[in-house]
Coordinates of C-alpha atoms in Angstrom, one line a residue:
M201 CA 62.8 -85.2 -101.4
R202 CA 61.4 -82.5 -100.0
S203 CA 62.6 -81.3 -96.6
S204 CA 61.3 -79.1 -93.7
R205 CA 63.0 -77.1 -91.6
V206 CA 61.7 -77.6 -87.7
W207 CA 61.4 -74.5 -85.9
Q208 CA 63.5 -74.4 -82.7
R209 CA 63.1 -71.6 -79.1
P210 CA 65.3 -69.1 -80.0
T211 CA 67.7 -69.1 -77.2
L212 CA 69.1 -66.8 -74.5
G213 CA 72.1 -66.7 -75.8
A214 CA 70.5 -65.6 -79.4
V215 CA 69.3 -62.6 -78.0
A216 CA 72.8 -61.9 -76.3
A217 CA 74.1 -61.7 -80.1
R218 CA 71.1 -60.2 -81.3
A219 CA 71.3 -57.0 -79.2
G220 CA 75.3 -57.3 -78.3
V221 CA 75.2 -57.7 -74.5
S222 CA 75.9 -61.0 -71.9
T223 CA 73.0 -63.5 -71.4
A224 CA 73.5 -62.4 -67.9
T225 CA 72.5 -58.4 -69.5
V226 CA 69.7 -60.3 -71.4
S227 CA 68.1 -62.0 -68.5
N228 CA 67.9 -58.9 -66.4
A229 CA 66.4 -56.8 -68.8
L230 CA 63.8 -60.0 -69.3
N231 CA 63.8 -60.4 -65.0
G232 CA 63.8 -56.9 -64.4
T233 CA 67.1 -57.2 -62.6
G234 CA 70.2 -55.4 -62.6
R235 CA 71.0 -52.2 -63.3
L236 CA 70.7 -51.8 -67.3
S237 CA 70.3 -47.8 -68.7
E238 CA 66.5 -47.6 -70.6
A239 CA 68.3 -47.9 -73.5
T240 CA 70.1 -51.1 -73.5
R241 CA 66.8 -52.7 -71.5
Q242 CA 64.4 -51.5 -74.6
R243 CA 67.6 -53.0 -77.2
V244 CA 67.1 -56.8 -75.0
L245 CA 63.1 -56.4 -75.5
A246 CA 63.3 -55.6 -78.9
A247 CA 65.9 -57.9 -80.0
A248 CA 63.9 -60.9 -78.7
R249 CA 60.4 -59.1 -80.2
E250 CA 61.9 -59.6 -83.5
L251 CA 63.4 -63.1 -82.6
G252 CA 60.3 -64.2 -81.0
Y253 CA 62.2 -65.3 -78.0
A254 CA 59.8 -66.2 -74.4
P255 CA 61.3 -66.2 -71.5
V256 CA 60.7 -69.5 -69.7
S257 CA 59.0 -67.6 -66.5
T258 CA 56.0 -69.1 -66.7
A259 CA 57.4 -72.9 -66.8
R260 CA 59.4 -71.7 -64.6
A261 CA 56.5 -70.4 -62.0
L262 CA 54.6 -73.4 -62.4
A263 CA 57.3 -76.3 -61.2
R264 CA 58.0 -74.2 -58.6
G265 CA 54.3 -74.0 -57.3
G266 CA 53.4 -71.0 -58.5
T267 CA 50.8 -69.7 -62.0
G268 CA 52.3 -67.9 -64.0
V269 CA 49.9 -65.0 -63.1
L270 CA 50.4 -61.7 -61.9
G271 CA 46.9 -58.9 -60.6
L272 CA 47.0 -55.4 -61.6
T273 CA 44.5 -53.7 -59.5
M274 CA 41.9 -51.0 -60.6
T275 CA 40.2 -49.9 -56.9
A276 CA 41.4 -45.8 -56.6
Y277 CA 37.5 -45.6 -55.7
G278 CA 37.3 -48.5 -54.0
D279 CA 33.5 -50.5 -54.5
L280 CA 32.4 -47.3 -56.7
P281 CA 31.9 -48.4 -60.8
V282 CA 34.0 -46.4 -62.2
P283 CA 34.9 -46.9 -65.7
Y284 CA 38.8 -47.2 -65.4
T285 CA 39.5 -48.7 -69.2
E286 CA 37.9 -44.8 -70.1
I287 CA 40.3 -42.8 -68.3
P288 CA 43.2 -42.1 -70.0
Y289 CA 45.6 -42.9 -67.3
Y290 CA 45.0 -45.8 -65.8
A291 CA 43.8 -47.5 -69.5
Q292 CA 47.5 -46.9 -70.7
L293 CA 48.7 -48.3 -67.6
A294 CA 46.7 -51.3 -67.9
L295 CA 47.6 -51.8 -71.7
G296 CA 51.6 -51.3 -71.2
A297 CA 51.1 -53.2 -67.7
I298 CA 49.8 -56.4 -70.3
S299 CA 52.6 -55.7 -72.7
A300 CA 55.1 -55.6 -70.4
A301 CA 54.0 -59.2 -68.1
H302 CA 53.6 -60.7 -71.7
E303 CA 57.5 -59.3 -73.3
R304 CA 58.0 -60.9 -70.1
G305 CA 57.0 -65.5 -70.0
Y306 CA 53.8 -63.8 -67.7
L307 CA 50.5 -63.1 -67.7
L308 CA 48.5 -59.9 -66.6
M309 CA 45.0 -59.7 -64.8
V310 CA 42.9 -56.2 -65.2
M311 CA 41.2 -57.0 -61.4
P312 CA 38.4 -54.9 -61.3
S313 CA 37.1 -53.1 -57.5
S314 CA 33.9 -55.7 -58.0
L315 CA 35.3 -58.4 -55.9
T316 CA 34.9 -59.5 -52.4
P317 CA 37.7 -59.7 -49.8
W318 CA 37.6 -64.0 -50.9
M319 CA 37.8 -63.2 -54.6
W320 CA 41.1 -60.6 -53.1
L321 CA 42.4 -63.5 -51.1
N322 CA 41.6 -66.9 -52.9
T323 CA 42.3 -64.9 -57.2
P324 CA 45.7 -67.2 -58.2
M325 CA 47.8 -65.4 -59.4
D326 CA 52.5 -65.2 -58.2
G327 CA 52.1 -61.5 -56.9
V328 CA 50.0 -58.1 -57.8
I329 CA 51.3 -55.0 -58.4
H330 CA 48.1 -52.3 -57.2
V331 CA 46.9 -49.2 -57.9
D332 CA 46.7 -45.6 -56.3
P333 CA 47.2 -47.1 -52.6
R334 CA 44.3 -45.6 -50.2
A335 CA 44.7 -44.2 -46.6
D336 CA 42.3 -46.3 -45.9
D337 CA 43.0 -49.5 -48.4
P338 CA 40.5 -52.7 -47.2
V339 CA 42.1 -54.7 -50.8
R340 CA 46.0 -54.0 -49.9
S341 CA 45.2 -54.7 -46.7
L342 CA 44.4 -58.1 -47.4
L343 CA 46.9 -58.3 -50.2
R344 CA 49.3 -58.0 -47.6
K345 CA 47.1 -60.9 -45.9
R346 CA 48.2 -62.8 -48.9
G347 CA 51.6 -62.6 -48.2
I348 CA 52.7 -62.6 -52.2
P349 CA 54.8 -60.3 -53.4
M350 CA 52.6 -57.0 -54.1
V351 CA 54.4 -53.6 -55.9
C352 CA 52.2 -49.8 -55.3
D353 CA 52.2 -47.9 -58.2
G354 CA 52.2 -44.8 -55.9
R355 CA 53.7 -43.8 -52.5
P356 CA 51.5 -45.9 -49.9
P357 CA 50.0 -43.0 -47.9
Q358 CA 51.4 -44.4 -45.0
P359 CA 53.8 -46.8 -46.1
H360 CA 55.0 -50.5 -44.1
W361 CA 58.5 -51.6 -43.6
G362 CA 59.3 -53.1 -46.4
D363 CA 57.2 -51.7 -49.3
V364 CA 57.6 -51.7 -52.6
W365 CA 56.7 -48.6 -55.1
V366 CA 56.9 -47.1 -58.7
D367 CA 55.8 -43.2 -57.9
I368 CA 56.6 -40.1 -60.4
D369 CA 59.0 -37.4 -60.0
Y370 CA 56.5 -34.7 -58.6
D371 CA 58.7 -32.5 -57.7
A372 CA 60.9 -32.6 -60.7
G373 CA 57.5 -32.6 -62.6
L374 CA 55.5 -29.4 -61.2
R375 CA 59.3 -27.6 -61.5
L376 CA 58.9 -28.1 -64.9
L377 CA 55.4 -26.7 -65.5
L378 CA 55.8 -24.0 -63.0
D379 CA 59.0 -23.0 -63.9
H380 CA 56.9 -22.8 -67.6
L381 CA 54.1 -20.7 -66.9
T382 CA 56.5 -18.3 -65.1
K383 CA 58.6 -17.9 -68.3
A384 CA 55.6 -17.2 -70.5
G385 CA 54.5 -14.5 -67.6
A386 CA 52.6 -15.7 -65.1
R387 CA 53.0 -14.7 -61.4
R388 CA 49.5 -15.5 -59.6
I389 CA 49.7 -19.4 -60.4
A390 CA 47.0 -21.0 -58.9
L391 CA 46.4 -25.1 -58.0
S392 CA 42.5 -26.9 -58.2
Q393 CA 42.9 -29.7 -56.0
P394 CA 40.9 -32.7 -55.1
L395 CA 40.6 -34.0 -52.2
H396 CA 41.2 -38.1 -52.5
D397 CA 42.8 -40.7 -49.3
N398 CA 46.0 -41.4 -51.8
E399 CA 49.2 -39.5 -51.5
Y400 CA 48.5 -38.2 -55.1
P401 CA 46.8 -34.5 -54.6
H402 CA 49.5 -34.3 -51.4
L403 CA 52.7 -35.3 -53.1
I404 CA 50.7 -32.7 -55.7
G405 CA 50.4 -30.3 -53.4
R406 CA 53.3 -30.3 -51.6
A407 CA 55.4 -30.0 -54.5
Y408 CA 53.4 -26.8 -55.6
A409 CA 53.5 -25.3 -51.7
S410 CA 57.6 -25.9 -51.9
W411 CA 58.8 -24.0 -55.3
C412 CA 55.4 -21.1 -54.5
A413 CA 58.2 -20.4 -51.5
E414 CA 60.6 -20.9 -53.0
H415 CA 60.1 -18.5 -55.4
D416 CA 58.0 -16.2 -53.2
M417 CA 54.9 -16.5 -55.3
P418 CA 51.6 -16.7 -53.3
A419 CA 49.9 -19.9 -52.7
L420 CA 46.5 -20.0 -54.5
V421 CA 45.5 -22.9 -53.7
E422 CA 41.3 -24.1 -53.8
E423 CA 40.3 -27.4 -53.0
Y424 CA 36.9 -29.5 -54.7
A425 CA 35.2 -32.9 -53.2
S426 CA 36.6 -35.5 -55.8
L427 CA 33.3 -37.2 -55.5
P428 CA 30.4 -37.8 -56.2
D429 CA 31.2 -35.5 -59.4
Y430 CA 34.1 -33.8 -59.6
F431 CA 33.7 -32.3 -63.1
T432 CA 30.8 -30.3 -61.0
A433 CA 33.2 -29.8 -57.6
E434 CA 36.0 -28.5 -59.5
R435 CA 34.0 -26.1 -62.6
D436 CA 33.0 -24.3 -59.5
A437 CA 36.2 -25.0 -57.3
V438 CA 38.1 -22.6 -60.3
G439 CA 35.4 -20.9 -60.3
R440 CA 35.9 -19.5 -56.7
L441 CA 40.1 -18.7 -57.9
L442 CA 38.8 -16.7 -60.7
D443 CA 36.3 -14.6 -58.7
R444 CA 39.2 -13.5 -55.7
D445 CA 40.7 -10.5 -55.9
P446 CA 43.4 -10.8 -57.2
R447 CA 42.7 -12.9 -60.0
P448 CA 45.2 -15.6 -60.9
D449 CA 47.3 -15.5 -64.4
A450 CA 47.2 -18.9 -64.9
V451 CA 45.0 -21.9 -63.4
I452 CA 46.9 -25.5 -63.3
G453 CA 44.3 -29.1 -62.4
I454 CA 45.7 -32.7 -61.7
Y455 CA 43.0 -35.1 -63.3
S456 CA 42.3 -36.2 -66.2
D457 CA 39.4 -33.6 -67.3
S458 CA 40.6 -30.8 -65.4
G459 CA 41.8 -28.6 -68.6
H460 CA 38.3 -28.6 -69.3
N461 CA 37.2 -28.3 -66.2
I462 CA 39.3 -25.3 -66.0
L463 CA 38.5 -24.2 -70.1
A464 CA 34.2 -24.0 -69.1
A465 CA 35.0 -22.2 -66.1
A466 CA 37.5 -19.3 -67.7
R467 CA 34.1 -19.5 -70.3
H468 CA 32.0 -18.6 -67.8
H469 CA 33.7 -15.9 -66.4
G470 CA 34.8 -14.3 -69.9
L471 CA 38.0 -14.6 -69.4
R472 CA 40.0 -15.8 -72.8
V473 CA 42.8 -18.0 -72.8
P474 CA 46.0 -17.4 -73.2
Q475 CA 45.5 -14.0 -73.4
D476 CA 43.5 -13.7 -69.1
L477 CA 44.7 -16.8 -68.1
L478 CA 46.7 -19.6 -68.8
V479 CA 46.1 -23.1 -68.2
A480 CA 47.5 -26.4 -67.4
C481 CA 46.8 -29.8 -66.4
I482 CA 48.4 -33.3 -65.5
S483 CA 47.0 -35.8 -68.1
E484 CA 47.0 -38.5 -70.3
D485 CA 44.5 -37.1 -72.6
P486 CA 45.2 -36.8 -76.2
D487 CA 42.2 -34.1 -77.0
Y488 CA 44.2 -32.0 -74.9
A489 CA 46.2 -31.5 -78.4
T490 CA 42.6 -30.4 -80.7
T491 CA 40.6 -28.0 -77.9
T492 CA 40.5 -24.6 -78.4
P493 CA 43.0 -23.7 -77.4
P494 CA 45.3 -26.5 -77.4
V495 CA 45.7 -27.2 -73.6
T496 CA 49.1 -27.6 -72.1
T497 CA 49.7 -30.7 -70.2
L498 CA 52.7 -32.8 -67.7
S499 CA 52.7 -36.5 -68.3
L500 CA 52.9 -38.6 -66.4
R501 CA 54.2 -41.9 -68.1
P502 CA 51.7 -44.6 -67.3
D503 CA 53.4 -46.4 -70.2
R504 CA 56.4 -46.1 -68.1
V505 CA 54.8 -46.6 -64.8
S506 CA 53.7 -49.9 -65.8
D507 CA 56.6 -51.7 -67.6
E508 CA 58.6 -50.0 -64.7
A509 CA 56.7 -52.1 -61.8
V510 CA 55.5 -54.7 -64.2
D511 CA 60.1 -55.2 -63.8
L512 CA 60.2 -55.1 -59.8
L513 CA 57.3 -57.4 -59.2
I514 CA 58.8 -59.9 -61.8
A515 CA 62.1 -59.0 -59.4
L516 CA 60.3 -59.3 -56.5
I517 CA 58.6 -62.5 -57.4
N518 CA 62.1 -64.5 -58.5
A519 CA 63.9 -63.1 -55.4
R520 CA 66.2 -61.3 -57.1
T521 CA 68.6 -59.4 -54.3
C522 CA 70.4 -55.6 -55.2
V523 CA 66.7 -54.2 -56.1
D524 CA 65.8 -50.4 -56.2
R525 CA 62.5 -51.3 -54.6
H526 CA 61.2 -47.6 -54.5
R527 CA 61.6 -46.1 -58.3
L528 CA 60.5 -43.0 -59.6
V529 CA 59.7 -42.0 -63.1
Q530 CA 60.3 -38.5 -65.0
P531 CA 57.3 -37.0 -66.3
V532 CA 57.1 -34.9 -69.6
L533 CA 55.5 -31.4 -70.4
A534 CA 54.0 -31.3 -73.6
P535 CA 53.2 -27.1 -74.0
R536 CA 50.4 -25.6 -75.9
R537 CA 48.9 -22.7 -76.8
S538 CA 47.1 -22.1 -74.1
T539 CA 50.5 -21.4 -72.1
R540 CA 51.9 -18.8 -74.5
G541 CA 50.9 -15.8 -73.0
P542 CA 51.5 -12.9 -72.8
V543 CA 49.5 -12.4 -70.2
R544 CA 47.9 -9.2 -69.8
R545 CA 48.9 -7.2 -67.3
G546 CA 46.3 -3.9 -65.7
N547 CA 43.3 -4.6 -63.0
S548 CA 40.7 -6.8 -65.3
T549 CA 43.4 -9.7 -65.3
L550 CA 45.3 -9.2 -61.8

């Protein structure tokens, strides 16, 4: 007689046993609550994946009148048709958020910039991750009117009481990068800074200015318009930096394509990288490993940002208490040939 085994849904206890933790720890790891180490949280998620365990978050949400759906906005540039999925930071952020939501039993919907106010107010979802809130941000205002939980990816320019966000530790990241350039011999480090009404370039600018003051080095900043064509605008801005006398011996850019723009401006001025000029940028673009020369980058870890944002949003949806509502992600430096001097000393470069 042939017998068949009926598949049974893995339990919370089975996941706890596999991970070697308590069921409370499993619940906290899946719901983004509690004060767990990253290693413990990852061990629990790995055990859940191995066992095929899916939380019943969606069922609980439906039972209380929810949808089991999370939203993620892509509105950093308003309603302009920006190809966000082609920009490495946003692409990695969206994929990371989708994965983190699925691991916790939720669906995640990436919302385009072209939605009407009616759609922002009425699209079914239990909560939303609002990416890059701006100073004059109609989408954020509409989402606040809905009264659903909202987590910002990036500190709002004008925070309200009760705002919740995940941001990057820009002070630590800029210190990593600037200290690295100093060790490579740079003494006149310039910053190519875009003009935009989100908080990102301002936080970078303040971290840079603070470091320069602390190290008694000149703050060399050239601003440029991020719209409508930041490629040309940034190359022109870097050109103005390189026309200064004395000239910078290193230039940092803070957008994904900044490294390419700085390299192009250096070539136009007949400067060799890294012999005459050190170059670095803040970017997730893997192509910088194969440019000529490979460019040093500072990663803002969108994979970690998205994971923290989903954790925090689900904690808010579940009305969990004792949750850290302002989280910082640590950037990671990837040194490459473009910052491995030595920088030449002499009238030609100083």
